Amino acid sequence: MIKSPICEMLNIKYPLFQGGMAWIADGELAAAVSNAGGLGIISAMNLDGDYLREQIRIAKEKTNKPFGVNIMLMSPHVASVAKIVAEEKVPVVTTGAGNPSAYMEMWNEAGIKVIPVIASVAMAKKVERAGAYAVIAEGGESGGHVGDLSTMALVPQVCDAVSIPVIAAGGIGDGRGVAAAFMLGAVGVQMGTRFLVAKECNVHQNYKDKVLKAGDISTIVTGKRLGHPVRSIKTPFSKGYLKAEYSAVSDEDLEAMGVGALRLAAVEGDEKQGCFPCGQIAGMVNREQTSEEIVTEVMAEAEKILGGANIWVK
Ligand code: TUI
């Protein structure tokens, strides 16, 4: 069985986090992953505190295991949801798409273990100085908001730069990815895309079907011109958006084109105007499974690979 320091630190069976995917990762999915022995994570996305309180209530009802909340730092409600996680004494908070230092003191005082998602060495050092418990180093293979570096380049450089534990994310879809992450110096992994098709994932069926159909080159990154690059499935909408970015369309019109697109995809399954975030490992996701099947299968594969890795040492 694979055990790493992060298991004891967070009181979880497996060093496997489920990504806090906006409009997708709700209390039901988080509870299912936590019950399977991983760390389930609820996304606070860009809604107000009422939504988050309700999802935390659902998670607490469905599991007595630790779970986390992901706070997207570009959310207009970031200040209020930041307070709610402290009030609710959520065991773990992950953050994304920015620098969480301003909230760190409040969260640390509430006894929350803060694990920011970072995409560069500089940001990893910054959050370590501000009191982060660990970091999630996420490469640009991931779905959603992405940085520039790949997981292979980012993870070892972050491991060298900080002394807190490093969790690897981006491009990890099975046990081979988990084993590779450990070889790069990580003590755990976060997976998002694989959980998009979990039975307990309440995303629209059109979204699941797109992920199941997607291959290795089915995703593209849009939003670079406005400074918010997002990896999503190639659709007429995302290809049209990319074209608009390289045209005379104004920044304001471009911004307007993207408003509500994540919700349209995840909740309505809108294939015309929705944005379907998804990682590059989509081609490895070919069937719907329960969260428990995903977690146990991935960790068993990793254990087998790591157990036999010394065949390369002569
Ligand atoms: O945050 C994510 N993934 C996301 S957030 C999201 S919602 C959204 N909607 C519209 C536009 C953009 C996003 C969908 N997917 N992943 C974690 C992540 N964080 N990836 C990369 C980063 C990151 C990037 C820059 C973290 C820190 C950072 O610092 C930049 C700075 O200097 O402030």
Tab-separated table of C-alpha atoms and ligand atoms in Angstrom:
chain	number	residue	atom	x	y	z
A	1	MET	CA	0.000	0.000	0.000
A	2	ILE	CA	1.280	3.439	-0.882
A	3	LYS	CA	1.659	5.681	2.147
A	4	SER	CA	3.292	9.085	2.091
A	5	PRO	CA	3.752	11.754	4.775
A	6	ILE	CA	0.702	13.638	3.463
A	7	CYS	CA	-1.574	10.697	4.450
A	8	GLU	CA	-0.732	11.070	8.125
A	9	MET	CA	-0.678	14.860	7.934
A	10	LEU	CA	-4.234	15.005	6.552
A	11	ASN	CA	-5.533	11.767	8.067
A	12	ILE	CA	-6.359	10.202	4.676
A	13	LYS	CA	-5.782	6.647	3.431
A	14	TYR	CA	-4.363	7.474	-0.032
A	15	PRO	CA	-2.252	10.492	-1.131
A	16	LEU	CA	-4.798	11.343	-3.829
A	17	PHE	CA	-6.774	14.603	-4.038
A	18	GLN	CA	-9.773	15.227	-6.286
A	19	GLY	CA	-9.446	18.615	-8.003
A	20	GLY	CA	-11.887	21.342	-6.918
A	21	MET	CA	-13.438	21.841	-10.341
A	22	ALA	CA	-15.623	24.937	-10.684
A	23	TRP	CA	-19.351	24.208	-11.268
A	24	ILE	CA	-18.575	20.485	-10.953
A	25	ALA	CA	-16.991	19.472	-7.646
A	26	ASP	CA	-19.923	19.531	-5.209
A	27	GLY	CA	-20.471	18.073	-1.743
A	28	GLU	CA	-21.618	14.734	-3.153
A	29	LEU	CA	-18.497	14.141	-5.281
A	30	ALA	CA	-16.169	15.337	-2.501
A	31	ALA	CA	-17.809	12.990	0.031
A	32	ALA	CA	-17.575	10.030	-2.379
A	33	VAL	CA	-13.846	10.597	-2.959
A	34	SER	CA	-13.172	11.074	0.764
A	35	ASN	CA	-15.136	7.898	1.575
A	36	ALA	CA	-12.940	6.089	-0.985
A	37	GLY	CA	-9.847	7.125	0.991
A	38	GLY	CA	-8.735	10.139	-1.052
A	39	LEU	CA	-9.278	13.816	-0.284
A	40	GLY	CA	-12.523	15.067	-1.825
A	41	ILE	CA	-12.657	18.787	-2.526
A	42	ILE	CA	-15.700	21.050	-2.940
A	43	SER	CA	-15.392	24.002	-5.317
A	44	ALA	CA	-16.637	27.317	-3.908
A	45	MET	CA	-16.392	28.584	-7.528
A	46	ASN	CA	-17.802	32.075	-8.064
A	47	LEU	CA	-21.026	31.723	-6.106
A	48	ASP	CA	-21.848	33.277	-2.754
A	49	GLY	CA	-21.581	31.727	0.698
A	50	ASP	CA	-25.057	30.147	0.745
A	51	TYR	CA	-24.077	27.698	-1.987
A	52	LEU	CA	-20.843	26.783	-0.201
A	53	ARG	CA	-22.523	26.300	3.204
A	54	GLU	CA	-25.060	23.962	1.583
A	55	GLN	CA	-22.330	21.871	-0.123
A	56	ILE	CA	-20.320	21.662	3.115
A	57	ARG	CA	-23.506	20.477	4.883
A	58	ILE	CA	-24.026	17.779	2.232
A	59	ALA	CA	-20.411	16.612	2.485
A	60	LYS	CA	-20.554	16.462	6.302
A	61	GLU	CA	-23.774	14.459	6.070
A	62	LYS	CA	-22.308	11.933	3.602
A	63	THR	CA	-18.836	11.424	5.071
A	64	ASN	CA	-17.063	11.578	8.401
A	65	LYS	CA	-13.689	11.650	6.627
A	66	PRO	CA	-11.674	14.849	6.016
A	67	PHE	CA	-12.493	16.862	2.907
A	68	GLY	CA	-11.418	20.207	1.472
A	69	VAL	CA	-12.806	23.340	-0.172
A	70	ASN	CA	-11.203	24.990	-3.200
A	71	ILE	CA	-11.402	28.773	-3.334
A	72	MET	CA	-10.959	30.337	-6.741
A	73	LEU	CA	-9.222	33.608	-5.945
A	74	MET	CA	-10.737	35.446	-8.922
A	75	SER	CA	-14.248	34.875	-7.514
A	76	PRO	CA	-16.168	38.076	-6.701
A	77	HIS	CA	-17.213	36.372	-3.433
A	78	VAL	CA	-13.712	35.387	-2.331
A	79	ALA	CA	-13.793	37.493	0.887
A	80	SER	CA	-17.062	35.995	2.126
A	81	VAL	CA	-16.272	32.360	1.240
A	82	ALA	CA	-12.839	32.797	2.854
A	83	LYS	CA	-14.628	33.590	6.143
A	84	ILE	CA	-17.100	30.729	5.789
A	85	VAL	CA	-14.418	28.019	5.517
A	86	ALA	CA	-12.914	29.373	8.745
A	87	GLU	CA	-16.304	29.397	10.508
A	88	GLU	CA	-17.132	25.889	9.279
A	89	LYS	CA	-13.692	24.620	10.347
A	90	VAL	CA	-13.119	22.908	7.007
A	91	PRO	CA	-9.979	20.757	7.511
A	92	VAL	CA	-8.238	21.660	4.217
A	93	VAL	CA	-8.486	24.654	1.881
A	94	THR	CA	-6.923	24.674	-1.564
A	95	THR	CA	-6.776	27.860	-3.629
A	96	GLY	CA	-6.444	28.492	-7.342
A	97	ALA	CA	-5.799	31.153	-9.943
A	98	GLY	CA	-3.898	33.631	-7.766
A	99	ASN	CA	-2.009	34.458	-4.577
A	100	PRO	CA	-3.860	33.494	-1.350
A	101	SER	CA	-1.416	35.196	1.065
A	102	ALA	CA	-3.985	37.789	2.208
A	103	TYR	CA	-6.205	35.068	3.733
A	104	MET	CA	-3.513	32.808	5.099
A	105	GLU	CA	-3.356	34.253	8.622
A	106	MET	CA	-7.121	33.949	9.139
A	107	TRP	CA	-7.138	30.366	7.858
A	108	ASN	CA	-4.093	29.320	9.877
A	109	GLU	CA	-5.672	30.795	13.036
A	110	ALA	CA	-8.795	28.709	12.332
A	111	GLY	CA	-6.593	25.588	12.219
A	112	ILE	CA	-7.149	25.057	8.480
A	113	LYS	CA	-4.416	23.354	6.485
A	114	VAL	CA	-3.946	25.665	3.485
A	115	ILE	CA	-2.646	24.040	0.306
A	116	PRO	CA	-2.481	26.548	-2.577
A	117	VAL	CA	-2.363	25.472	-6.210
A	118	ILE	CA	0.650	27.159	-7.794
A	119	ALA	CA	2.081	27.133	-11.312
A	120	SER	CA	5.588	28.574	-10.694
A	121	VAL	CA	8.533	28.351	-8.287
A	122	ALA	CA	8.137	32.037	-7.352
A	123	MET	CA	4.535	31.545	-6.231
A	124	ALA	CA	5.449	28.347	-4.352
A	125	LYS	CA	8.074	30.273	-2.350
A	126	LYS	CA	5.673	33.154	-1.732
A	127	VAL	CA	2.930	30.935	-0.284
A	128	GLU	CA	5.441	28.942	1.780
A	129	ARG	CA	6.606	32.229	3.379
A	130	ALA	CA	2.964	33.184	4.003
A	131	GLY	CA	2.359	29.938	5.955
A	132	ALA	CA	1.091	27.347	3.449
A	133	TYR	CA	0.948	23.780	4.786
A	134	ALA	CA	1.816	22.226	1.405
A	135	VAL	CA	1.501	23.196	-2.279
A	136	ILE	CA	-0.148	21.638	-5.292
A	137	ALA	CA	2.207	22.152	-8.255
A	138	GLU	CA	-0.072	22.100	-11.277
A	139	GLY	CA	1.320	21.802	-14.791
A	140	GLY	CA	-0.373	23.150	-17.907
A	141	GLU	CA	-1.577	19.688	-18.963
A	142	SER	CA	-4.465	20.188	-16.534
A	143	GLY	CA	-7.929	21.376	-17.406
A	144	GLY	CA	-9.236	24.815	-16.477
A	145	HIS	CA	-7.025	27.758	-15.575
A	146	VAL	CA	-3.451	26.844	-16.529
A	147	GLY	CA	0.081	28.124	-16.091
A	148	ASP	CA	2.923	27.911	-18.636
A	149	LEU	CA	5.056	25.027	-17.360
A	150	SER	CA	4.464	21.317	-17.819
A	151	THR	CA	4.133	19.043	-14.769
A	152	MET	CA	7.412	17.282	-15.638
A	153	ALA	CA	9.328	20.589	-15.504
A	154	LEU	CA	7.389	22.266	-12.670
A	155	VAL	CA	7.222	19.577	-9.972
A	156	PRO	CA	10.951	18.880	-9.435
A	157	GLN	CA	11.801	22.588	-9.520
A	158	VAL	CA	9.140	23.322	-6.902
A	159	CYS	CA	10.354	20.355	-4.792
A	160	ASP	CA	13.872	21.836	-4.843
A	161	ALA	CA	12.641	25.317	-3.942
A	162	VAL	CA	10.413	24.675	-0.897
A	163	SER	CA	10.558	22.514	2.215
A	164	ILE	CA	6.802	21.966	2.579
A	165	PRO	CA	5.208	18.875	0.926
A	166	VAL	CA	4.480	19.055	-2.812
A	167	ILE	CA	1.436	17.492	-4.464
A	168	ALA	CA	1.633	17.075	-8.260
A	169	ALA	CA	-1.250	17.897	-10.603
A	170	GLY	CA	-1.818	18.193	-14.331
A	171	GLY	CA	-1.602	15.304	-16.771
A	172	ILE	CA	-2.130	12.584	-14.164
A	173	GLY	CA	-4.861	10.144	-15.145
A	174	ASP	CA	-3.820	6.726	-13.886
A	175	GLY	CA	-1.299	4.851	-11.740
A	176	ARG	CA	1.525	5.532	-14.165
A	177	GLY	CA	1.089	9.260	-13.596
A	178	VAL	CA	0.971	8.779	-9.819
A	179	ALA	CA	4.193	6.729	-9.883
A	180	ALA	CA	5.882	9.342	-12.082
A	181	ALA	CA	4.810	12.129	-9.716
A	182	PHE	CA	6.479	10.321	-6.808
A	183	MET	CA	9.647	9.937	-8.892
A	184	LEU	CA	9.650	13.727	-9.425
A	185	GLY	CA	9.636	14.280	-5.657
A	186	ALA	CA	5.926	14.791	-4.985
A	187	VAL	CA	4.282	13.141	-1.955
A	188	GLY	CA	0.826	13.010	-3.496
A	189	VAL	CA	-1.236	13.821	-6.562
A	190	GLN	CA	-4.361	15.701	-7.536
A	191	MET	CA	-6.560	14.470	-10.381
A	192	GLY	CA	-9.490	16.349	-11.880
A	193	THR	CA	-10.316	15.094	-15.374
A	194	ARG	CA	-10.598	11.430	-14.355
A	195	PHE	CA	-13.271	12.382	-11.778
A	196	LEU	CA	-15.354	14.253	-14.386
A	197	VAL	CA	-16.885	10.908	-15.346
A	198	ALA	CA	-17.250	9.533	-11.810
A	199	LYS	CA	-20.730	8.146	-11.123
A	200	GLU	CA	-21.088	10.590	-8.213
A	201	CYS	CA	-20.092	13.548	-10.405
A	202	ASN	CA	-23.235	15.576	-11.140
A	203	VAL	CA	-21.921	17.347	-14.235
A	204	HIS	CA	-24.255	17.306	-17.279
A	205	GLN	CA	-24.193	14.043	-19.292
A	206	ASN	CA	-23.176	15.965	-22.467
A	207	TYR	CA	-19.986	16.979	-20.612
A	208	LYS	CA	-19.240	13.389	-19.572
A	209	ASP	CA	-19.850	12.196	-23.150
A	210	LYS	CA	-17.403	14.771	-24.506
A	211	VAL	CA	-14.682	13.673	-22.057
A	212	LEU	CA	-15.307	9.984	-22.834
A	213	LYS	CA	-14.998	10.704	-26.556
A	214	ALA	CA	-11.978	13.016	-26.291
A	215	GLY	CA	-8.512	11.927	-27.432
A	216	ASP	CA	-4.983	13.157	-26.800
A	217	ILE	CA	-5.289	16.321	-28.903
A	218	SER	CA	-8.906	17.168	-28.100
A	219	THR	CA	-8.168	20.180	-25.862
A	220	ILE	CA	-7.029	23.760	-26.538
A	221	VAL	CA	-6.012	26.743	-24.428
A	222	THR	CA	-8.034	29.918	-24.874
A	223	GLY	CA	-8.030	33.184	-22.905
A	224	LYS	CA	-4.312	33.998	-23.134
A	225	ARG	CA	-4.991	37.463	-24.558
A	226	LEU	CA	-6.981	38.468	-21.455
A	227	GLY	CA	-4.480	36.855	-19.092
A	228	HIS	CA	-6.719	33.953	-17.982
A	229	PRO	CA	-5.679	30.920	-20.027
A	230	VAL	CA	-8.151	28.029	-19.741
A	231	ARG	CA	-7.717	24.520	-21.202
A	232	SER	CA	-10.972	23.073	-22.482
A	233	ILE	CA	-12.330	20.618	-25.006
A	234	LYS	CA	-12.176	21.737	-28.649
A	235	THR	CA	-15.696	22.702	-29.681
A	236	PRO	CA	-17.014	25.135	-32.287
A	237	PHE	CA	-17.347	27.621	-29.373
A	238	SER	CA	-13.769	27.288	-28.067
A	239	LYS	CA	-12.314	27.302	-31.581
A	240	GLY	CA	-14.397	30.412	-32.391
A	241	TYR	CA	-13.182	32.069	-29.185
A	242	LEU	CA	-9.553	31.373	-30.077
A	243	LYS	CA	-10.090	32.848	-33.529
A	244	ALA	CA	-11.665	35.953	-31.965
A	245	GLU	CA	-8.612	36.378	-29.714
A	246	TYR	CA	-6.433	36.750	-32.798
A	247	SER	CA	-8.842	39.151	-34.526
A	248	ALA	CA	-9.782	42.807	-34.106
A	249	VAL	CA	-12.544	41.911	-31.578
A	250	SER	CA	-12.233	44.236	-28.549
A	251	ASP	CA	-11.198	42.964	-25.100
A	252	GLU	CA	-14.661	43.877	-23.774
A	253	ASP	CA	-16.438	41.819	-26.437
A	254	LEU	CA	-14.051	38.933	-25.852
A	255	GLU	CA	-14.718	39.074	-22.105
A	256	ALA	CA	-18.475	39.102	-22.787
A	257	MET	CA	-18.191	36.001	-25.000
A	258	GLY	CA	-16.868	33.965	-22.064
A	259	VAL	CA	-19.307	35.069	-19.360
A	260	GLY	CA	-21.235	32.132	-17.922
A	261	ALA	CA	-19.601	29.629	-20.292
A	262	LEU	CA	-18.437	27.255	-17.512
A	263	ARG	CA	-21.928	27.098	-16.011
A	264	LEU	CA	-23.530	26.609	-19.420
A	265	ALA	CA	-21.310	23.568	-20.048
A	266	ALA	CA	-21.449	21.953	-16.603
A	267	VAL	CA	-25.089	22.623	-15.694
A	268	GLU	CA	-26.888	22.947	-19.042
A	269	GLY	CA	-24.600	20.785	-21.179
A	270	ASP	CA	-24.772	23.604	-23.758
A	271	GLU	CA	-22.633	22.493	-26.689
A	272	LYS	CA	-23.027	25.807	-28.538
A	273	GLN	CA	-21.936	28.337	-25.890
A	274	GLY	CA	-20.441	26.228	-23.104
A	275	CYS	CA	-16.752	25.983	-22.160
A	276	PHE	CA	-15.833	22.406	-21.148
A	277	PRO	CA	-12.575	22.500	-19.115
A	278	CYS	CA	-10.653	19.245	-19.437
A	279	GLY	CA	-7.052	18.044	-19.120
A	280	GLN	CA	-4.779	16.502	-21.736
A	281	ILE	CA	-5.240	13.014	-20.268
A	282	ALA	CA	-8.839	12.958	-21.574
A	283	GLY	CA	-7.883	10.243	-24.072
A	284	MET	CA	-7.188	7.918	-21.125
A	285	VAL	CA	-10.683	8.344	-19.678
A	286	ASN	CA	-12.912	5.832	-21.405
A	287	ARG	CA	-15.548	4.698	-18.937
A	288	GLU	CA	-17.734	5.911	-16.117
A	289	GLN	CA	-16.721	4.442	-12.734
A	290	THR	CA	-17.547	5.101	-9.104
A	291	SER	CA	-15.132	7.351	-7.225
A	292	GLU	CA	-14.139	4.345	-5.168
A	293	GLU	CA	-13.265	2.338	-8.292
A	294	ILE	CA	-11.200	5.229	-9.627
A	295	VAL	CA	-9.275	5.762	-6.387
A	296	THR	CA	-8.562	2.086	-5.677
A	297	GLU	CA	-7.683	1.271	-9.303
A	298	VAL	CA	-5.282	4.188	-9.698
A	299	MET	CA	-3.543	3.515	-6.378
A	300	ALA	CA	-3.241	-0.244	-7.084
A	301	GLU	CA	-1.649	0.516	-10.488
A	302	ALA	CA	0.793	2.957	-8.890
A	303	GLU	CA	1.723	0.468	-6.183
A	304	LYS	CA	2.467	-2.211	-8.768
A	305	ILE	CA	4.624	0.124	-10.858
A	306	LEU	CA	6.551	1.563	-7.914
A	307	GLY	CA	7.037	-1.929	-6.446
A	308	GLY	CA	8.695	-3.095	-9.663
A	309	ALA	CA	10.602	0.104	-10.456
A	310	ASN	CA	13.963	-1.318	-9.355
A	311	ILE	CA	14.091	-3.505	-12.515
A	312	TRP	CA	15.870	-0.483	-14.016
A	313	VAL	CA	18.610	-0.530	-11.395
A	314	LYS	CA	21.406	-2.928	-12.352
B	1	TUI	O1	-7.736	27.485	-10.770
B	1	TUI	C1	-7.547	26.484	-11.413
B	1	TUI	N1	-8.406	26.053	-12.364
B	1	TUI	C2	-9.547	26.712	-12.742
B	1	TUI	S1	-10.183	28.100	-12.074
B	1	TUI	C3	-11.422	28.103	-13.163
B	1	TUI	S2	-12.647	29.301	-13.200
B	1	TUI	C4	-12.085	30.452	-14.309
B	1	TUI	N2	-12.998	31.079	-14.979
B	1	TUI	C5	-12.665	31.989	-15.884
B	1	TUI	C6	-11.339	32.324	-16.097
B	1	TUI	C7	-10.392	31.656	-15.433
B	1	TUI	C8	-10.749	30.699	-14.520
B	1	TUI	C9	-11.322	27.030	-13.991
B	1	TUI	N3	-10.281	26.264	-13.725
B	1	TUI	N4	-6.437	25.731	-11.206
B	1	TUI	C10	-5.452	26.095	-10.255
B	1	TUI	C11	-4.395	26.940	-10.863
B	1	TUI	N5	-3.924	27.992	-10.303
B	1	TUI	N6	-3.797	26.736	-12.026
B	1	TUI	C12	-2.888	27.728	-12.190
B	1	TUI	C13	-2.972	28.520	-11.073
B	1	TUI	C14	-2.253	29.689	-10.720
B	1	TUI	C15	-1.869	30.604	-11.683
B	1	TUI	C16	-1.223	31.765	-11.305
B	1	TUI	C17	-1.961	29.937	-9.374
B	1	TUI	C18	-1.316	31.101	-9.006
B	1	TUI	C19	-0.966	31.986	-9.977
B	1	TUI	O2	-0.374	33.122	-9.566
B	1	TUI	C20	-0.390	34.183	-10.472
B	1	TUI	C21	-0.109	35.449	-9.748
B	1	TUI	O3	1.048	35.875	-9.872
B	1	TUI	O4	-1.030	35.939	-9.078
